[in-house]
PDB file of C-alpha atoms in Angstrom:
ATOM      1  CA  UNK P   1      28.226  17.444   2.655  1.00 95.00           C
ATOM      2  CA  UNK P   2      24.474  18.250   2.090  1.00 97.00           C
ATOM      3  CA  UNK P   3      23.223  20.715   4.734  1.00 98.00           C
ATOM      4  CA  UNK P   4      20.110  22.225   5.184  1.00 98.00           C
ATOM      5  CA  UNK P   5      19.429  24.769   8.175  1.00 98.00           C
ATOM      6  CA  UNK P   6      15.642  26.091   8.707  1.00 98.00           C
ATOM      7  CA  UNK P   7      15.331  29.733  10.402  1.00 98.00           C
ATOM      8  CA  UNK P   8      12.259  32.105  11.473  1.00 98.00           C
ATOM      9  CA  UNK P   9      10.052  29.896  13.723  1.00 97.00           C
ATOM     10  CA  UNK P  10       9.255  31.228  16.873  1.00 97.00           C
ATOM     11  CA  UNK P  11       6.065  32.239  18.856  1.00 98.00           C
ATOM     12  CA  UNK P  12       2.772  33.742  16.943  1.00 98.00           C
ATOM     13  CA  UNK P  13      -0.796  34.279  17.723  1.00 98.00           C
ATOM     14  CA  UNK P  14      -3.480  32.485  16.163  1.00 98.00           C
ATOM     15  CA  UNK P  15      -4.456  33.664  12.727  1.00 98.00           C
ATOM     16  CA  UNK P  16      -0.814  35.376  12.830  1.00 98.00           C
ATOM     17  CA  UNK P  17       1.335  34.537   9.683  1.00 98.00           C
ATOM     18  CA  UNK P  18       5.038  33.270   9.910  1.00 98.00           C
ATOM     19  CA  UNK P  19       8.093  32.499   6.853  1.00 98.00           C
ATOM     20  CA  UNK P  20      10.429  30.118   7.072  1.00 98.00           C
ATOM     21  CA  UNK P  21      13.577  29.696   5.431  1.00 98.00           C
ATOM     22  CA  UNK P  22      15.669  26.756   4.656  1.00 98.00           C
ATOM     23  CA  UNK P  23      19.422  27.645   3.311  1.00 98.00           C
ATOM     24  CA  UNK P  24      20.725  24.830   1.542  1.00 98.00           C
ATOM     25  CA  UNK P  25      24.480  23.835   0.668  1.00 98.00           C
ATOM     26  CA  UNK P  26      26.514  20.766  -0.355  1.00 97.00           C
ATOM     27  CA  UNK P  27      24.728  19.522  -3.624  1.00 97.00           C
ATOM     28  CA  UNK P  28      22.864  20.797  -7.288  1.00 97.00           C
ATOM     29  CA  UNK P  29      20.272  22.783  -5.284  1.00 98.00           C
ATOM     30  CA  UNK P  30      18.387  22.945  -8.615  1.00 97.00           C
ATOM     31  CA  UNK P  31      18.227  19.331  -9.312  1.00 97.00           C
ATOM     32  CA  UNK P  32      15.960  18.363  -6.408  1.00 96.00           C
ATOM     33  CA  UNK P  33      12.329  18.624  -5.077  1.00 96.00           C
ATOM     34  CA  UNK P  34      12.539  19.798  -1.789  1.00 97.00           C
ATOM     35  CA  UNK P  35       9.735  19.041   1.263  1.00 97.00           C
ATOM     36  CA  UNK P  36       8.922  20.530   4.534  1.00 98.00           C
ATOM     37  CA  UNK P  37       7.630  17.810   7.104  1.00 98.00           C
ATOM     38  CA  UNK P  38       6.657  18.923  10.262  1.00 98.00           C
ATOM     39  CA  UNK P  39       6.086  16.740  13.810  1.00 98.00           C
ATOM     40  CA  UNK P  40       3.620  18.134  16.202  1.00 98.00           C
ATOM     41  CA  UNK P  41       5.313  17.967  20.354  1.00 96.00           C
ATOM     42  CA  UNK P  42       5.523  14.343  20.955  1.00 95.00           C
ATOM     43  CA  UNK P  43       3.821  13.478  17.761  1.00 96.00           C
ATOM     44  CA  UNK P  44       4.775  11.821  14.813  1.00 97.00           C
ATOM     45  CA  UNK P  45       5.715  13.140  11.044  1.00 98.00           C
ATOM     46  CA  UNK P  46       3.300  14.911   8.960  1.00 97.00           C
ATOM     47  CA  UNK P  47       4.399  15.416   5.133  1.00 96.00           C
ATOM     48  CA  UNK P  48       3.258  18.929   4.936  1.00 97.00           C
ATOM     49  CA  UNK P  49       3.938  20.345   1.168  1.00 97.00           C
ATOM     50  CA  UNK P  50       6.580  19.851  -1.810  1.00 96.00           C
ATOM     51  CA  UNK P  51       7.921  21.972  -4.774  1.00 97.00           C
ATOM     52  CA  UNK P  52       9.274  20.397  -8.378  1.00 95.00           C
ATOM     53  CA  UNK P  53      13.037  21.561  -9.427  1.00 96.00           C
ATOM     54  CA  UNK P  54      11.982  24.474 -11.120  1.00 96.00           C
ATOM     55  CA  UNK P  55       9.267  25.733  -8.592  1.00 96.00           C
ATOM     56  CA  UNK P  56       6.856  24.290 -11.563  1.00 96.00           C
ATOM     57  CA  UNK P  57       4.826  22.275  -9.318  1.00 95.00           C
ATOM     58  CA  UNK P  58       3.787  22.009  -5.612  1.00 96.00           C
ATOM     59  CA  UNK P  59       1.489  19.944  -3.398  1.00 94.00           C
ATOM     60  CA  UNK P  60       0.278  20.419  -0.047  1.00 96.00           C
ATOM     61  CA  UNK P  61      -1.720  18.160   2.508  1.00 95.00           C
ATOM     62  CA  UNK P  62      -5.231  19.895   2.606  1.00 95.00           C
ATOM     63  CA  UNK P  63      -4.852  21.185   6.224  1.00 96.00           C
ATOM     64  CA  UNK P  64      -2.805  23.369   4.500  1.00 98.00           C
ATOM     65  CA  UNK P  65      -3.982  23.935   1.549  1.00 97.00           C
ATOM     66  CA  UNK P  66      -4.967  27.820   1.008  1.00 98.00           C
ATOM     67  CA  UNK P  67      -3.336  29.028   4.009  1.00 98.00           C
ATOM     68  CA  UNK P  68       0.473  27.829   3.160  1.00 98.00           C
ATOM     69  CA  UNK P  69       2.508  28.872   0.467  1.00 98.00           C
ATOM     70  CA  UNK P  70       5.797  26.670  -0.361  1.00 98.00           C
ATOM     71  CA  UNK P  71       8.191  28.506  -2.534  1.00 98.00           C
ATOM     72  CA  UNK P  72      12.152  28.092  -3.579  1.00 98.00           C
ATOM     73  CA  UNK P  73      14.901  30.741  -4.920  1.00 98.00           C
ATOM     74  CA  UNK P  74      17.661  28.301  -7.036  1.00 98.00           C
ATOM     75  CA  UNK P  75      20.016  31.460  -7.400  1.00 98.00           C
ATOM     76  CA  UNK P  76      20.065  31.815  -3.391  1.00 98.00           C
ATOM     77  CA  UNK P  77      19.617  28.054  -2.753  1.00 98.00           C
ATOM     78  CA  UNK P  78      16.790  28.617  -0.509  1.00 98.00           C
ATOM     79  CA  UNK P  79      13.629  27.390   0.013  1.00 98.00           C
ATOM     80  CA  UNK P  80      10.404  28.886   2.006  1.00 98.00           C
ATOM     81  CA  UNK P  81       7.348  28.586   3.771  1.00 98.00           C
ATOM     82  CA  UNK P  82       4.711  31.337   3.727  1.00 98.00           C
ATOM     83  CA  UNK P  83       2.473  30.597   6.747  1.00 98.00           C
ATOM     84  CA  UNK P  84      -0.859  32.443   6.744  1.00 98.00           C
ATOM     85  CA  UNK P  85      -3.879  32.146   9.245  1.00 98.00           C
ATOM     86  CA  UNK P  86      -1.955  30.031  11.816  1.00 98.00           C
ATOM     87  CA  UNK P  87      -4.130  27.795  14.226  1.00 98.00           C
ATOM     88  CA  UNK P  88      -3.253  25.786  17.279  1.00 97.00           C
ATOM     89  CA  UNK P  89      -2.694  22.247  15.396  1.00 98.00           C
ATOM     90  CA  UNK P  90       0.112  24.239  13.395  1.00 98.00           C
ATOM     91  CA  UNK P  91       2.268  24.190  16.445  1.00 98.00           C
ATOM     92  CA  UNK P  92       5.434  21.976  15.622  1.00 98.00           C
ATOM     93  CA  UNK P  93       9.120  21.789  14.297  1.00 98.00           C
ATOM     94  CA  UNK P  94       9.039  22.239  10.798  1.00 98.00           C
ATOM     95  CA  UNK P  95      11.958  20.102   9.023  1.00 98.00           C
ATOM     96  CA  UNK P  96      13.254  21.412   5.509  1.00 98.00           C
ATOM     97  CA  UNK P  97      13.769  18.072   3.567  1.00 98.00           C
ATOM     98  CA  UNK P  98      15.827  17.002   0.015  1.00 98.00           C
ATOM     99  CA  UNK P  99      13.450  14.211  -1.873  1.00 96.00           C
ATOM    100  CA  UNK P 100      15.916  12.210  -3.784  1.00 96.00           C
ATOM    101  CA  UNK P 101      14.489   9.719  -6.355  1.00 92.00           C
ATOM    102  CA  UNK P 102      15.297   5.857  -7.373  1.00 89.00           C
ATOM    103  CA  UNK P 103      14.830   6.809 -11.252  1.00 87.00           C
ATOM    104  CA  UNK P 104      13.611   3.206 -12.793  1.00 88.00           C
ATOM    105  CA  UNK P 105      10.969   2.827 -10.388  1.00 86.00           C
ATOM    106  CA  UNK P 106      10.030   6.917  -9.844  1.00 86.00           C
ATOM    107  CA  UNK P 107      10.432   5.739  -6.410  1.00 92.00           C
ATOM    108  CA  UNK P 108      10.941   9.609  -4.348  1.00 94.00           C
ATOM    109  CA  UNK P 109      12.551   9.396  -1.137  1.00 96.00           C
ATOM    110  CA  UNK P 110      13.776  11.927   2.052  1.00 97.00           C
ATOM    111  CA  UNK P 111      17.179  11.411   2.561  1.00 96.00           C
ATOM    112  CA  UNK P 112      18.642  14.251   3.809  1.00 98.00           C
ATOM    113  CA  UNK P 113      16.797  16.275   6.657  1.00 98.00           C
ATOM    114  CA  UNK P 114      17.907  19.848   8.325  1.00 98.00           C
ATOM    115  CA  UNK P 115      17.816  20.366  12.351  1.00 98.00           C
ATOM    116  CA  UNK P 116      14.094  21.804  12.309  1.00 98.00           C
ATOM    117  CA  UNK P 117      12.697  25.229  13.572  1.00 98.00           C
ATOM    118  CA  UNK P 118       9.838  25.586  15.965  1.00 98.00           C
ATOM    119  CA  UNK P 119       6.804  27.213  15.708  1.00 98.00           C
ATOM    120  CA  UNK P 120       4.449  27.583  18.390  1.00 98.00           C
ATOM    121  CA  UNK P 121       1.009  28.774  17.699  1.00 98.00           C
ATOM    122  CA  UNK P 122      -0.452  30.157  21.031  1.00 97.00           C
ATOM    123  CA  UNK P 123      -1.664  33.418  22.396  1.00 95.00           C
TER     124      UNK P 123
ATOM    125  CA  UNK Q   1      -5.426   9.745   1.191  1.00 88.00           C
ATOM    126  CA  UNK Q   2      -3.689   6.794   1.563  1.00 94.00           C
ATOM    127  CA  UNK Q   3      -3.609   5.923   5.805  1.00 96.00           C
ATOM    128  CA  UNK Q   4      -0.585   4.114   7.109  1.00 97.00           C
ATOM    129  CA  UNK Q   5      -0.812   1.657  10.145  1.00 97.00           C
ATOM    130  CA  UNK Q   6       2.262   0.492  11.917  1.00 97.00           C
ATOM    131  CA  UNK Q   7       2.723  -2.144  14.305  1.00 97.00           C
ATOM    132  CA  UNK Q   8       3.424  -2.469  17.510  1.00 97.00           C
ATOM    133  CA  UNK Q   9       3.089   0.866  18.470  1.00 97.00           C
ATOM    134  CA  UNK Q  10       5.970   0.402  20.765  1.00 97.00           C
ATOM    135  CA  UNK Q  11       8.268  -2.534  22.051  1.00 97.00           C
ATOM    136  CA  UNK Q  12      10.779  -3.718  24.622  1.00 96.00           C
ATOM    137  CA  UNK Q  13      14.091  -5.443  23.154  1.00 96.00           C
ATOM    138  CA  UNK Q  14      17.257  -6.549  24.278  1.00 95.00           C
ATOM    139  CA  UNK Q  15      20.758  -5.806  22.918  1.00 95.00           C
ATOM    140  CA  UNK Q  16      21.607  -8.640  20.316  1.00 96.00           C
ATOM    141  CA  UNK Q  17      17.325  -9.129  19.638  1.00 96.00           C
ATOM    142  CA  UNK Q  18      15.876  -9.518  16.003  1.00 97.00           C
ATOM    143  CA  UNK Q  19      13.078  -6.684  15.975  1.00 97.00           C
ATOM    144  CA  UNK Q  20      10.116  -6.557  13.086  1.00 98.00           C
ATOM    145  CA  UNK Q  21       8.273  -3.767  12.388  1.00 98.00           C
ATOM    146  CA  UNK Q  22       5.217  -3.880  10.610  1.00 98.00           C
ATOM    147  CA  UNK Q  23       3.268  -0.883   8.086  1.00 98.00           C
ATOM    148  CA  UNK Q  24       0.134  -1.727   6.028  1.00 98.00           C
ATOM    149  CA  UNK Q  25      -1.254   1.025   3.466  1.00 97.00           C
ATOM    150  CA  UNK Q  26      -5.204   1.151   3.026  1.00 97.00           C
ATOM    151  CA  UNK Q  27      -4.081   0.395  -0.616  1.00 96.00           C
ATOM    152  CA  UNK Q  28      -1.633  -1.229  -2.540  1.00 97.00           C
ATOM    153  CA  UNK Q  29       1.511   0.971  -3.007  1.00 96.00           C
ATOM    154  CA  UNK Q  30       4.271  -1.211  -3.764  1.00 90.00           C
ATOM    155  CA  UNK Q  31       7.708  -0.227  -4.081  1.00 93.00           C
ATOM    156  CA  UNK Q  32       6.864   2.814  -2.734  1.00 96.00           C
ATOM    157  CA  UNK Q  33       7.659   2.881   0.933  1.00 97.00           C
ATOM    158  CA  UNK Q  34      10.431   4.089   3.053  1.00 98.00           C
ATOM    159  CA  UNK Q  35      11.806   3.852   6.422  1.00 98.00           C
ATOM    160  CA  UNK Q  36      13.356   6.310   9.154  1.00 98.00           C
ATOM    161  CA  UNK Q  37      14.890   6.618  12.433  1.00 98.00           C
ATOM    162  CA  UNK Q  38      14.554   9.326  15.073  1.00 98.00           C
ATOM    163  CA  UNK Q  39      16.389   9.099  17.709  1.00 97.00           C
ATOM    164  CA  UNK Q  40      15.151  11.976  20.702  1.00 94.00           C
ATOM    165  CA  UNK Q  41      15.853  15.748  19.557  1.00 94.00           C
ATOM    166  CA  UNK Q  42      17.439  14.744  16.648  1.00 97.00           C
ATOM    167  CA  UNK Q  43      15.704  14.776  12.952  1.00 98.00           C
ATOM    168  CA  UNK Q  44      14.676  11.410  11.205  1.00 98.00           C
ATOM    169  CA  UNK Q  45      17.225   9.357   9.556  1.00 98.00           C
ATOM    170  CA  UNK Q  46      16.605   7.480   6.370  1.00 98.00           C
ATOM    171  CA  UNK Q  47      16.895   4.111   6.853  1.00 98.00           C
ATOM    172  CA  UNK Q  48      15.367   1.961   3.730  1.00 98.00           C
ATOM    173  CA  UNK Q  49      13.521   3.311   0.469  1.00 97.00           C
ATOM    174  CA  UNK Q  50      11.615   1.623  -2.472  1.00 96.00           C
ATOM    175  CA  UNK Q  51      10.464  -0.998   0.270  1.00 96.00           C
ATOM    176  CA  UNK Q  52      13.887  -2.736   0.809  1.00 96.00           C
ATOM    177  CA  UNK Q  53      16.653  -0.224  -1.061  1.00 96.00           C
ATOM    178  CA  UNK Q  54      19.241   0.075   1.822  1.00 97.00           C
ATOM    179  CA  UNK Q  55      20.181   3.910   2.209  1.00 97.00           C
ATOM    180  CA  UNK Q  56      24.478   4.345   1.682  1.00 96.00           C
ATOM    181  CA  UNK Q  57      25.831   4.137   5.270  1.00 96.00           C
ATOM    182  CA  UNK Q  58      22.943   2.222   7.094  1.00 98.00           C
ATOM    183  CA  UNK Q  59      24.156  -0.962   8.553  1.00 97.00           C
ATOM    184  CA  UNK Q  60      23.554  -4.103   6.885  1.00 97.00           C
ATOM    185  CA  UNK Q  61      21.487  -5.081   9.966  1.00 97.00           C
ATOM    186  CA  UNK Q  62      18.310  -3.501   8.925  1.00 98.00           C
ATOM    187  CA  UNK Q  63      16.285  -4.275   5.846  1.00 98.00           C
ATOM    188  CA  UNK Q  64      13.696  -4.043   4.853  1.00 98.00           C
ATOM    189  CA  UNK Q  65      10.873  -6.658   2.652  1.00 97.00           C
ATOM    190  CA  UNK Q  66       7.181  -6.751   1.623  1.00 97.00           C
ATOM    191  CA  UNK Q  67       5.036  -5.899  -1.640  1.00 96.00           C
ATOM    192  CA  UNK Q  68       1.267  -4.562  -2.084  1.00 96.00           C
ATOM    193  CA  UNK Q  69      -0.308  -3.089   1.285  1.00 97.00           C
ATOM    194  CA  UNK Q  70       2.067  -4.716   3.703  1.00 98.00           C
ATOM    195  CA  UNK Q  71       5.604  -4.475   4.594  1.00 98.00           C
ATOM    196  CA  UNK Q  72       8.141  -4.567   6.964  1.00 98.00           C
ATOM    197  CA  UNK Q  73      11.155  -3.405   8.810  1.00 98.00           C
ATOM    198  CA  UNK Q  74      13.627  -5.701  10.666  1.00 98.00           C
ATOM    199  CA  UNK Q  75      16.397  -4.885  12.887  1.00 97.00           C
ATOM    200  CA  UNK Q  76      19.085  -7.883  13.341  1.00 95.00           C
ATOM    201  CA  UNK Q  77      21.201  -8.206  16.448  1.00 94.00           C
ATOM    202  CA  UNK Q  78      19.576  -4.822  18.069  1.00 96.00           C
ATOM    203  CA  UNK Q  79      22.557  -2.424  19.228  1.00 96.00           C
ATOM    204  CA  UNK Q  80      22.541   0.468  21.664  1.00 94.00           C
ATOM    205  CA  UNK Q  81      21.803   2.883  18.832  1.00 95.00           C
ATOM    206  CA  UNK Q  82      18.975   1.329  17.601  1.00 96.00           C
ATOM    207  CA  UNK Q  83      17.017   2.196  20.470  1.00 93.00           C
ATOM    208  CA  UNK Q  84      14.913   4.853  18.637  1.00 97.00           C
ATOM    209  CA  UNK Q  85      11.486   5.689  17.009  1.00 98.00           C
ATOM    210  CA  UNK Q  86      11.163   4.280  13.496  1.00 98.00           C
ATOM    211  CA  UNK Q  87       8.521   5.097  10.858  1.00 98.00           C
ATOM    212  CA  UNK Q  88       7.607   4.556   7.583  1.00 98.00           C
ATOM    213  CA  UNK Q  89       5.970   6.653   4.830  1.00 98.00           C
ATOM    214  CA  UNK Q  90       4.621   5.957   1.380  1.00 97.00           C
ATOM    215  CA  UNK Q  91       5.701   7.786  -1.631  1.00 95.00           C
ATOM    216  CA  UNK Q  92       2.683   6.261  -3.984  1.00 94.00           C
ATOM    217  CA  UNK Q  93       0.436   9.510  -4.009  1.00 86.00           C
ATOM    218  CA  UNK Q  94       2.412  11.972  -5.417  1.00 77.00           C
ATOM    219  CA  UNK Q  95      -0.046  14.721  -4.164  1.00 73.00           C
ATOM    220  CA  UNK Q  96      -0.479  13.307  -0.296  1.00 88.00           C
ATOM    221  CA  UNK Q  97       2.718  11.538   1.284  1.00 94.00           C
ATOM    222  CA  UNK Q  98       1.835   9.549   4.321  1.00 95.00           C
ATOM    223  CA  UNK Q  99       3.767   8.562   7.232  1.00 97.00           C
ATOM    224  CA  UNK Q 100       2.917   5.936   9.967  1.00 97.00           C
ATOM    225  CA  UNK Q 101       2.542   6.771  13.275  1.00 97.00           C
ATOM    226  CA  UNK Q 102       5.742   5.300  14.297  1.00 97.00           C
ATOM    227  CA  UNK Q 103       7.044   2.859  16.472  1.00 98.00           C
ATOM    228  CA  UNK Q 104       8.988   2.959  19.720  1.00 97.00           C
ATOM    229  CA  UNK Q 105      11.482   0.681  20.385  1.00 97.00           C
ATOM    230  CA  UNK Q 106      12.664   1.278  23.877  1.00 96.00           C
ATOM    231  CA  UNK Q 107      15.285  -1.251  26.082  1.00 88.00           C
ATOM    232  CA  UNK Q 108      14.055  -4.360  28.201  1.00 87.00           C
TER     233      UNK Q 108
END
């Protein structure tokens, strides 16, 4: 059974920096990109930043971008998420995703989500 | 980025209703659009991917349809579980996925 459980939210100040871990188990760690999305209280889902297999290649939505570093450890099946320079907006649960892939079409997909960790951005 | 728009916003349906849910991207993106559930406290579900691909162990009552900028969800005879918040979320940018702002589908 795929599991994925996210650790280290909690409460920070603004411009305060925050890591988040997501421990993975149940499937070839190695063989997937892996996602955090996060949802804002009451909000919907933002697609916040991805990493490749091989920690070769990442993206991140440009809210992010320069303050957020995504990163992954395939020998301790583990995944991250460096938060720097935390503001207000950052405030939500932070899910630690699996992207899974329909190969003919290239067609990536989340299909297998953890339990989330908060993080609430407030001083 | 590409913007998602979903439609309704939220709705009232009865047990044993046919629901549709409706997403249109700002550009074409075909196949590349899933579907989730989230049902309160609990972390989305996938539902449908490649715009009608049903995920192993949904029920055969949703399914999903549409091609270019517009697509859709639809829920057959609604059951007591399906009263949840569903959205979708294109895949087509590989640098900037997009979800919807999701759709509430609450009990008459």
């Amino acid at each position: 059974e795929v599991q994925l459980v996210e650790s280290g939210g909690g409460l920070v100040h603004p411009g305060g920096s925050l890591r988040l871990s997501c421990a993975a188990s149940g499937f070839a760690f190695r063989s997937y990109w892996l996602t955090w999305v996060r949802q804002a209280p009451g909000k919907g889902l933002e697609w916040v930043a991805s990493i490749k297999e091989d920690g070769s290649e990442k993206n991140y939505v440009d809210s992010v971008k320069g303050r957020f570093t995504i990163s992954r450890d395939n020998v301790k099946n583990s995944l991250y998420l460096q938060m720097n320079s935390l503001r207000g907006e950052d405030t939500a649960v932070y899910y630690c995703v699996r992207v899974d892939e329909q190969w003919e079409l290239q067609a990536y997909y989340l299909d297998s989500w953890g339990q989330g960790t908060l993080v609430t951005v407030s001083s | 980025d590409i913007q998602m728009t979903q439609s309704p916003s939220s709705l009232s349906a009865s047990v044993g209703d046919t629901v549709t849910i409706t997403c249109r991207a700002s550009q074409s993106i075909s196949p590349y659009l899933n579907w989730y559930q989230q049902r309160p406290g609990k972390a989305p579900k996938l539902l449908i991917y490649a715009a009608s691909t049903l995920q192993s162990g949904v029920p055969s009552r949703f399914s999903g349809s549409g091609s270019g900028t517009d697509f859709t969800l639809t829920i057959s005879s609604l059951q007591p579980e399906d009263f949840a918040t569903y959205f979708c979320q294109q895949t087509y940018s590989t640098l900037a996925w997009t979800f919807g702002h999701g759709t509430k589908v609450e009990i008459k």
